[in-house]
Short mmCIF file of C-alpha atoms in Angstrom, two decimals:
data_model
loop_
_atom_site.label_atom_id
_atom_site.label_comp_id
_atom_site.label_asym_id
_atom_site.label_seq_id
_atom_site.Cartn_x
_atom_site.Cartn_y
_atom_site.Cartn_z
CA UNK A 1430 44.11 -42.67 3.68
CA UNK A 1431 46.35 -45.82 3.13
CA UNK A 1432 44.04 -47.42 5.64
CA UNK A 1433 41.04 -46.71 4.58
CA UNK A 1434 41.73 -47.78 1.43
CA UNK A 1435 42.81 -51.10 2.96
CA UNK A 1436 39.90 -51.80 5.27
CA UNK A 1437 37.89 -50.88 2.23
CA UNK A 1438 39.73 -53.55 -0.05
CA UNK A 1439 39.22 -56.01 2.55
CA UNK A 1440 35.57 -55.33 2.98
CA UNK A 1441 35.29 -55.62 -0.77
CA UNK A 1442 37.37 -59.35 -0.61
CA UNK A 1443 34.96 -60.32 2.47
CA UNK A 1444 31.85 -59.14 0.60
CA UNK A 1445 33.36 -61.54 -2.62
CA UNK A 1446 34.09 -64.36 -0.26
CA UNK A 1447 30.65 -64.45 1.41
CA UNK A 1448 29.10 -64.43 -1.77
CA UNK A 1449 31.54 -67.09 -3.48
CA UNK A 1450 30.24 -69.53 -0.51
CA UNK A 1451 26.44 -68.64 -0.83
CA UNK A 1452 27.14 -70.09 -4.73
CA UNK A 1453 25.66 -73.67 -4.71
CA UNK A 1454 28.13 -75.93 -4.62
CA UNK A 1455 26.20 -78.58 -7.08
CA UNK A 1456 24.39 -76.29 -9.75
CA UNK A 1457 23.16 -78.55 -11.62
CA UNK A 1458 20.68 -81.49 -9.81
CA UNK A 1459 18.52 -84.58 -10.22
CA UNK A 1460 15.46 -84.37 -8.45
CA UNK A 1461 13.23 -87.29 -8.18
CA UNK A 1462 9.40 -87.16 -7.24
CA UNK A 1463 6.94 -89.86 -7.91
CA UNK A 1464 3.67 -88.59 -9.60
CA UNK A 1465 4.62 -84.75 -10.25
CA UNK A 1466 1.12 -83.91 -11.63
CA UNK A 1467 -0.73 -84.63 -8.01
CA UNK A 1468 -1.29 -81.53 -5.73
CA UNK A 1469 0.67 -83.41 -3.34
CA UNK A 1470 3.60 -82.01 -4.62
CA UNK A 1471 2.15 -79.08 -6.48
CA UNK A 1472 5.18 -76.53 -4.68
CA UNK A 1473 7.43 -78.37 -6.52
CA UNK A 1474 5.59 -77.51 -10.17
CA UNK A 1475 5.52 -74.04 -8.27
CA UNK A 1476 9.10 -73.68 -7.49
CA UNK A 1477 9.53 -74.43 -11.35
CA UNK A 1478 7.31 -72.70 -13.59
CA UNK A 1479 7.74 -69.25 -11.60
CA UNK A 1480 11.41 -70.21 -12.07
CA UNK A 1481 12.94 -70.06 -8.49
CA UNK A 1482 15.43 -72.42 -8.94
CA UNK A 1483 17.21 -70.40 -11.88
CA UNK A 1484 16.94 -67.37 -9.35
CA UNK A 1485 18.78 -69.50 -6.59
CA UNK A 1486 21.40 -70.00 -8.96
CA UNK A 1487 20.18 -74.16 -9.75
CA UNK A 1488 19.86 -75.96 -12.64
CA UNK A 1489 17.09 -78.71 -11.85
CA UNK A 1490 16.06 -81.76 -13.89
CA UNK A 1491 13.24 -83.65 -12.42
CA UNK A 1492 12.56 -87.44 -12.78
CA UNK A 1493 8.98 -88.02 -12.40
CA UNK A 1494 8.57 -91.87 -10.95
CA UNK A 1495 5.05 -93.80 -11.03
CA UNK A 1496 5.10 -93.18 -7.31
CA UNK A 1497 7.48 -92.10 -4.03
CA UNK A 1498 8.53 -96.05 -3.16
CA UNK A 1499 10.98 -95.59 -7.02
CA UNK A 1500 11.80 -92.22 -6.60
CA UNK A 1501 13.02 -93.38 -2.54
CA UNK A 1502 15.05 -96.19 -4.69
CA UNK A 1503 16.60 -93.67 -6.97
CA UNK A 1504 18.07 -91.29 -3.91
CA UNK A 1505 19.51 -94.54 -2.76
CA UNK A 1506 20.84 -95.73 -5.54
CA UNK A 1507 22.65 -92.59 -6.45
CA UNK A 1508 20.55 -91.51 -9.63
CA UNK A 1509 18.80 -88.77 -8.31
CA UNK A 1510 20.46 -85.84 -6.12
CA UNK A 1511 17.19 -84.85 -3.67
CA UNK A 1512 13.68 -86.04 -3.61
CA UNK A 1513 10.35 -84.37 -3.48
CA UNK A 1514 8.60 -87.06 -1.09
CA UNK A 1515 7.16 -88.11 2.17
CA UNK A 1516 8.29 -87.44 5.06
CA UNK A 1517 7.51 -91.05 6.42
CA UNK A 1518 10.67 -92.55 4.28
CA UNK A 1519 12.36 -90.53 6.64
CA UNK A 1520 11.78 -92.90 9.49
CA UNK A 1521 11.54 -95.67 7.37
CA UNK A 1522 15.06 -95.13 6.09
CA UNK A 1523 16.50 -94.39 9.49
CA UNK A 1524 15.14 -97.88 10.32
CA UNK A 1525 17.07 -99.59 7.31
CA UNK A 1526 20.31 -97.73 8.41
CA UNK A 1527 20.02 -95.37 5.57
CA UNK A 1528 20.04 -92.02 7.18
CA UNK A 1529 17.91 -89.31 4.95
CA UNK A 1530 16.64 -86.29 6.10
CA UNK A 1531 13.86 -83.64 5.75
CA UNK A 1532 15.09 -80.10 5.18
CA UNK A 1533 11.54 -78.26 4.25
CA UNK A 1534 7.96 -79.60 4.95
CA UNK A 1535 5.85 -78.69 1.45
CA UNK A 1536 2.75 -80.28 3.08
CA UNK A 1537 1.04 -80.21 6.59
CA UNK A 1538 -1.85 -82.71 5.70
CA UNK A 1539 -1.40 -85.78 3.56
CA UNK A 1540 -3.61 -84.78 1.07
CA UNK A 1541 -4.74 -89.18 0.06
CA UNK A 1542 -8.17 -90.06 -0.14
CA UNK A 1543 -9.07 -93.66 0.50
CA UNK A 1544 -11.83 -94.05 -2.17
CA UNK A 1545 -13.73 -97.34 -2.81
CA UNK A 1546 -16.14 -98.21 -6.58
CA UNK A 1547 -19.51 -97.09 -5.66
CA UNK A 1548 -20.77 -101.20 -5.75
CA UNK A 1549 -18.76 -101.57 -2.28
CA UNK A 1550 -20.91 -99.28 -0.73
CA UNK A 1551 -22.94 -101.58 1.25
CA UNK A 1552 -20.17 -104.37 2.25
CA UNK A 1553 -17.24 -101.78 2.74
CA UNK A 1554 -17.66 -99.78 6.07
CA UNK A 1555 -14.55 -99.76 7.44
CA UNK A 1556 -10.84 -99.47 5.97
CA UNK A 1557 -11.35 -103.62 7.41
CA UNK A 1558 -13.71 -104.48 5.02
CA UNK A 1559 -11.29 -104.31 2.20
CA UNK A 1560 -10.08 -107.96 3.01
CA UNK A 1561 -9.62 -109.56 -0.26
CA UNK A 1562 -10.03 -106.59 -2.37
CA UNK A 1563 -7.64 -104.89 -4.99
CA UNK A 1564 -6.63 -101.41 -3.75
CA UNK A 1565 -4.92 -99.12 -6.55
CA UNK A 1566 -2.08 -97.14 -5.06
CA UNK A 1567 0.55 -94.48 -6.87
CA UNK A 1568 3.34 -97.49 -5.96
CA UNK A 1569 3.69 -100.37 -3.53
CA UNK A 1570 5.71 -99.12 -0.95
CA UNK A 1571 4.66 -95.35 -1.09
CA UNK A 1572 2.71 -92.87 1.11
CA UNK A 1573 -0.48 -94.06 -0.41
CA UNK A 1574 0.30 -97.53 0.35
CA UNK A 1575 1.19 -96.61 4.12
CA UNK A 1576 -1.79 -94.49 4.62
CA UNK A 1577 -4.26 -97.54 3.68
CA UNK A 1578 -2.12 -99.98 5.60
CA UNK A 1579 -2.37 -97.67 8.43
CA UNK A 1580 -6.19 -97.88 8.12
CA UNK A 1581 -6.61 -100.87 7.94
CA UNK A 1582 -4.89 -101.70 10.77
CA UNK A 1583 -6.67 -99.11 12.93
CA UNK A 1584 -10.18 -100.84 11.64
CA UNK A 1585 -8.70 -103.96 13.46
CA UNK A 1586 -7.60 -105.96 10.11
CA UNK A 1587 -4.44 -107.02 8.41
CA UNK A 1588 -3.18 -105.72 4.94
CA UNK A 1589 -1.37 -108.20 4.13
CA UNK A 1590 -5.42 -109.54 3.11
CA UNK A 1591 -5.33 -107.02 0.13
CA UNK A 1592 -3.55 -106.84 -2.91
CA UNK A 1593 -1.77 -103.40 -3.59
CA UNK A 1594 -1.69 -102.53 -7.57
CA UNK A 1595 0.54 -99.56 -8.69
CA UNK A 1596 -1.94 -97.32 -10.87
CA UNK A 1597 0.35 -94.35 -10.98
CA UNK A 1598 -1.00 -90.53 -10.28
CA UNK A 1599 -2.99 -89.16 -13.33
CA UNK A 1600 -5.25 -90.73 -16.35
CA UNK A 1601 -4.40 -94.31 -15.75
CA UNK A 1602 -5.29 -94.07 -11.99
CA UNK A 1603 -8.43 -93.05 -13.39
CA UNK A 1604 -8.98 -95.50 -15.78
CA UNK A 1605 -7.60 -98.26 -13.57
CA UNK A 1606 -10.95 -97.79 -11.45
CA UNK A 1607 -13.29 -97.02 -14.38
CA UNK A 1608 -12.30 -100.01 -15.81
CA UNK A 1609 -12.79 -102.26 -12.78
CA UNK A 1610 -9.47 -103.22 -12.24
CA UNK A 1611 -9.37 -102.56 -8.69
CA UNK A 1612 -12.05 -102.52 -5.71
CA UNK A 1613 -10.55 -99.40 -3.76
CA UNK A 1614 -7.53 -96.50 -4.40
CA UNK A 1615 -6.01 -94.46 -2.41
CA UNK A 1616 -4.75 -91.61 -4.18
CA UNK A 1617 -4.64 -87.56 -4.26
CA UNK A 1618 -6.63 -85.21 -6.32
CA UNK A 1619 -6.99 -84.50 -9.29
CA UNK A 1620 -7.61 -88.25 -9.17
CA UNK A 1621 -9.89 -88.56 -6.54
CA UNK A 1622 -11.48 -85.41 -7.68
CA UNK A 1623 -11.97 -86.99 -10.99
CA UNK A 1624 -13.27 -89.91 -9.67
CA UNK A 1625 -15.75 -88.30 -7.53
CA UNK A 1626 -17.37 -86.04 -10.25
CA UNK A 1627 -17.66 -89.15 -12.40
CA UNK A 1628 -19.48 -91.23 -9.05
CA UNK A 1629 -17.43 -93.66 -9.42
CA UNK A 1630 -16.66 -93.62 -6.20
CA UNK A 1631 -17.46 -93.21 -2.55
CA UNK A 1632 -15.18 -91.64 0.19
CA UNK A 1633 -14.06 -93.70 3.05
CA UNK A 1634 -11.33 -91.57 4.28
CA UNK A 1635 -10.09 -87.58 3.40
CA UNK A 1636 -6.73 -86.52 5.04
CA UNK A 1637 -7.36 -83.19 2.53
CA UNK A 1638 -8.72 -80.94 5.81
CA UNK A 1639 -7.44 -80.13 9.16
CA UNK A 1640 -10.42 -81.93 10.38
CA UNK A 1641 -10.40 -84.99 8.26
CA UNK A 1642 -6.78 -85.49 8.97
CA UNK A 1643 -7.48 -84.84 12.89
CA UNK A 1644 -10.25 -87.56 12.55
CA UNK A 1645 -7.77 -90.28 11.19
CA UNK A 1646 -4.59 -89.86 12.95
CA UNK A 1647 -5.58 -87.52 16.12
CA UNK A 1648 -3.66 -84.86 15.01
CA UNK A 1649 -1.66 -83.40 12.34
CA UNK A 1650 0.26 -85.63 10.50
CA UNK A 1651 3.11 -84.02 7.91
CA UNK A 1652 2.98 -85.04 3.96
CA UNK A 1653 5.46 -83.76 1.06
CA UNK A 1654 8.84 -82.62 2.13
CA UNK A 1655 12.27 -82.48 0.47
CA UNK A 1656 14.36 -84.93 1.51
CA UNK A 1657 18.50 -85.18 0.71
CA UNK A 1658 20.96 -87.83 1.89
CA UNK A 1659 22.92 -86.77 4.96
CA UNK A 1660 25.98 -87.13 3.23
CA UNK A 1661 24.58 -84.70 0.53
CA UNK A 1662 23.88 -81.92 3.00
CA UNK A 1663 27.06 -81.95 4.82
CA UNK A 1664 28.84 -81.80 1.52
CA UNK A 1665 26.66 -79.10 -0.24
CA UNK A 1666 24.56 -76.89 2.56
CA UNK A 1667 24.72 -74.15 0.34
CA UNK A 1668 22.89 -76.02 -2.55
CA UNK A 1669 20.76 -77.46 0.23
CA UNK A 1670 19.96 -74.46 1.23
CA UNK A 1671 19.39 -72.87 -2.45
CA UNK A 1672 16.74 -75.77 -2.62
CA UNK A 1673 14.75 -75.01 0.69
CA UNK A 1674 14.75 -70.81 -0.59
CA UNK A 1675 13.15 -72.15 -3.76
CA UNK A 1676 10.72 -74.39 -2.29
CA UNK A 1677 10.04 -71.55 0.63
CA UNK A 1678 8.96 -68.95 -2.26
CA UNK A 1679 6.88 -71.63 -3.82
CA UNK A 1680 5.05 -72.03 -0.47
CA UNK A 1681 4.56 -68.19 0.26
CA UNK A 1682 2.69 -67.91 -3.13
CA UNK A 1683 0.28 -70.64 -2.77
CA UNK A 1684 -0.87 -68.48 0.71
CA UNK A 1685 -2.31 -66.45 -1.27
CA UNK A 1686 -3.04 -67.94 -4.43
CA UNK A 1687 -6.42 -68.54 -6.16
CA UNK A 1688 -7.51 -71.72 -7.84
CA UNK A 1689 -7.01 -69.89 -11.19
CA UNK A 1690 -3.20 -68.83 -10.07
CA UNK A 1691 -2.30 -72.25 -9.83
CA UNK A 1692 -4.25 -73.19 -13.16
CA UNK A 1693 -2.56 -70.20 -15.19
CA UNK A 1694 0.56 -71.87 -13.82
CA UNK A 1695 0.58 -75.87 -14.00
CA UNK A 1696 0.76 -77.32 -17.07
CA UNK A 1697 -2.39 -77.81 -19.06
CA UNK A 1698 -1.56 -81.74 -18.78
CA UNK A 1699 -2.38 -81.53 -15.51
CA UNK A 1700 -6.03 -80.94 -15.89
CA UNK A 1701 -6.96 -84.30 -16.76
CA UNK A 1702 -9.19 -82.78 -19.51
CA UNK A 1703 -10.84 -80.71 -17.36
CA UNK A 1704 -9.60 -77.32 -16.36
CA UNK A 1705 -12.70 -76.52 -14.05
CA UNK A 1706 -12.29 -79.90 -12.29
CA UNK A 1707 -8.87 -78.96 -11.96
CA UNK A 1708 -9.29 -75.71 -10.10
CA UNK A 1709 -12.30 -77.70 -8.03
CA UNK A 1710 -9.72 -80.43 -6.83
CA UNK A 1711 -7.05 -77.20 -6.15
CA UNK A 1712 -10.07 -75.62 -3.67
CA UNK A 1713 -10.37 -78.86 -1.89
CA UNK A 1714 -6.38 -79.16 -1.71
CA UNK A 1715 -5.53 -75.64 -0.36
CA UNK A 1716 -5.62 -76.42 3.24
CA UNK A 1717 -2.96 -79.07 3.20
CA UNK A 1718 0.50 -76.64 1.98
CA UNK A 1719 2.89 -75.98 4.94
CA UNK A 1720 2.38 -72.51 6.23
CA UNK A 1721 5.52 -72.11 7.69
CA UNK A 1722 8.00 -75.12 6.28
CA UNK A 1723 8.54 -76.29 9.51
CA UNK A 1724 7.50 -80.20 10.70
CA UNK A 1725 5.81 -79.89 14.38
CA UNK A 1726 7.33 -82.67 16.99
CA UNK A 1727 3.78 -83.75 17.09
CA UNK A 1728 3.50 -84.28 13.75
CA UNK A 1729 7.04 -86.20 14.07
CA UNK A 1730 5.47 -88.29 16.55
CA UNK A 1731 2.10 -88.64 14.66
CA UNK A 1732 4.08 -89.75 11.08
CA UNK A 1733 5.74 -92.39 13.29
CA UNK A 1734 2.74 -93.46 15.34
CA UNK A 1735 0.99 -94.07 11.87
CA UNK A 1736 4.01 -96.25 10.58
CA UNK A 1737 4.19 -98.33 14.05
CA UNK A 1738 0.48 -99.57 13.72
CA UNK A 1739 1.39 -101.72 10.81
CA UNK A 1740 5.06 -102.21 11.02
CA UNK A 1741 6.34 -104.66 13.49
CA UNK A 1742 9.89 -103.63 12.87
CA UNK A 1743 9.68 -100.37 12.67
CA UNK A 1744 7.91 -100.42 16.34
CA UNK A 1745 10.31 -102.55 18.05
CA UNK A 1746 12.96 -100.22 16.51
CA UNK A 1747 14.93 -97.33 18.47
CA UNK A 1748 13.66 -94.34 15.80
CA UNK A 1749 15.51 -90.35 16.60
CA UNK A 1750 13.16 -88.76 15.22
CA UNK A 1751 14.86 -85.37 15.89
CA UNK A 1752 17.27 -87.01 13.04
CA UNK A 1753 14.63 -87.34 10.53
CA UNK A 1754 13.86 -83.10 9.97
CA UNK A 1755 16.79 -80.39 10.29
CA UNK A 1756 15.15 -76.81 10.20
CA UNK A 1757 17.81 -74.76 10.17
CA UNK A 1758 17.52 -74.49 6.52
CA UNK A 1759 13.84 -73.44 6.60
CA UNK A 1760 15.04 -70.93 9.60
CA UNK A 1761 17.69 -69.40 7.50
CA UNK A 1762 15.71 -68.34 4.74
CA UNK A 1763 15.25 -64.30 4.09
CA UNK A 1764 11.88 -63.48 5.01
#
């Protein structure tokens, strides 16, 4: 009886211990993103409004940045704890000596739009024929900015011809091309969508589809992710991994949500004024949310071939790209 009752008190003081180290070990967090209303990083608006970080035990604050270049800047600098972002700072990072890594992919396609004012339409062709021209992007230095650079340097020019003008990710993007303050943007919807129902604007490249992402970079090529500071996961895997269940639930309920789900959900700021154009711009953004969290090692390879075409450095430059994603995070969560 005696030793039942002692295997029993030890079960009970291993069943305490496991769950004392499943606790996060940093409740409370910073989280940077940079333009929180896009649907580029609509799992992250997910992951809070249905509340899954209070159920993971985390208290989140997010810092929304005009774009992912200053909310990169902030996990460096130490004000911000993890970052909604692209995966292509990843690489970048590794590069610079700054070792960050992916521990969930939120997005499979990029989601940008390269978009130019409907009076280009008969000198602008190619990504080329932007020489000269002002080209609105969320922030110099972000995804948008690579993913024209990239293009441009496919077409067989140089982007170093173009200016790059931060217009942020919501009304002033919009108003930055209405008011003819830049030639060309490169942005994500509800912008473009916006922009299109307005015809302002003409599409010269949509990385929103399977297809239209296949069509620019041969393949797929992986967008949003979360992204810590090595240092940060070895210290706190269990909040790391509190993050990655959130963000996992947030991605299981967009596979089966409807354009209204995610309108009942967002903010109504989100909308841009228009909650119909809103759901419209959520149809045409469906297609590019992880399925299973997991980056491919051709879509590794793909993020870093895009990077390479423009970036002389980064080419030349001995990348492990096996060091920029760590699923074991994604793997552990409870199905």
């Amino acid at each position: 009886m005696k030793l039942k009752l002692a295997l029993a008190a030890m079960t009970a003081l291993g069943l305490l211990a496991s769950a004392a180290q499943a606790a996060p070990e940093k409740a409370k967090l910073m989280l940077g993103v940079g333009g929180k209303p896009l649907l580029y990083y609509l799992p992250l608006t997910i992951a809070e409004q249905k509340g899954y970080f209070k159920a993971e035990g985390l208290e989140v604050e997010i810092n929304d940045f005009g774009g992912g270049s200053k909310s990169l800047q902030a996990l460096i600098g130490g004000s911000v704890d993890a970052v909604t972002g692209a995966y292509e700072h990843t690489i970048r990072m590794q590069e610079k000596g700054q070792p960050i890594t992916a521990v969930i992919e939120l997005g499979r396609f990029p989601g940008i739009v390269l978009a130019v004012k409907n009076e280009h339409k008969g000198k602008v062709k190619t990504a080329a024929d932007l020489k000269g021209m002002k080209i609105g992007v969320t922030a110099p230095g972000s995804s948008t900015n690579f993913f024209v650079n990239y293009l441009i340097a496919k077409a067989g020019g140089n982007y170093k011809d173009s200016a790059f003008i931060g217009v942020g990710a919501g009304a002033g993007a919009v108003a930055a091309m209405q008011k003819g303050e830049i030639d060309a943007i490169s942005n994500l919807d509800p912008v473009i969508s916006k922009l299109e129902m307005d015809k302002n604007v003409f599409i010269l490249a949509d990385s929103r589809t399977e297809a239209g992402t296949k069509a620019i970079f041969g393949g797929s090529n992986p967008a949003a992710v979360l992204y810590l500071k090595d240092e940060f996961i070895q210290k706190n895997p269990q909040t790391t991994q509190a993050l990655v269940n959130a963000f996992h639930k947030a991605l299981v309920w967009l596979s089966t949500a409807k354009p209204a789900d995610v309108a009942a959900t967002v903010p109504e700021a989100y909308y841009l004024g228009d909650k119909g154009l809103y759901m419209t711009a959520v149809k045409a953004s469906m297609e590019t949310y992880s399925r299973t969290g997991i980056i491919s090692p051709d879509g590794m390879k793909s993020a870093y071939n895009m990077l390479a075409q423009f970036d002389e450095g980064l080419a030349k430059a001995k990348i492990d790209l096996n060091k920029t994603f760590n699923d074991k995070f994604v793997k552990a969560v409870k199905k």
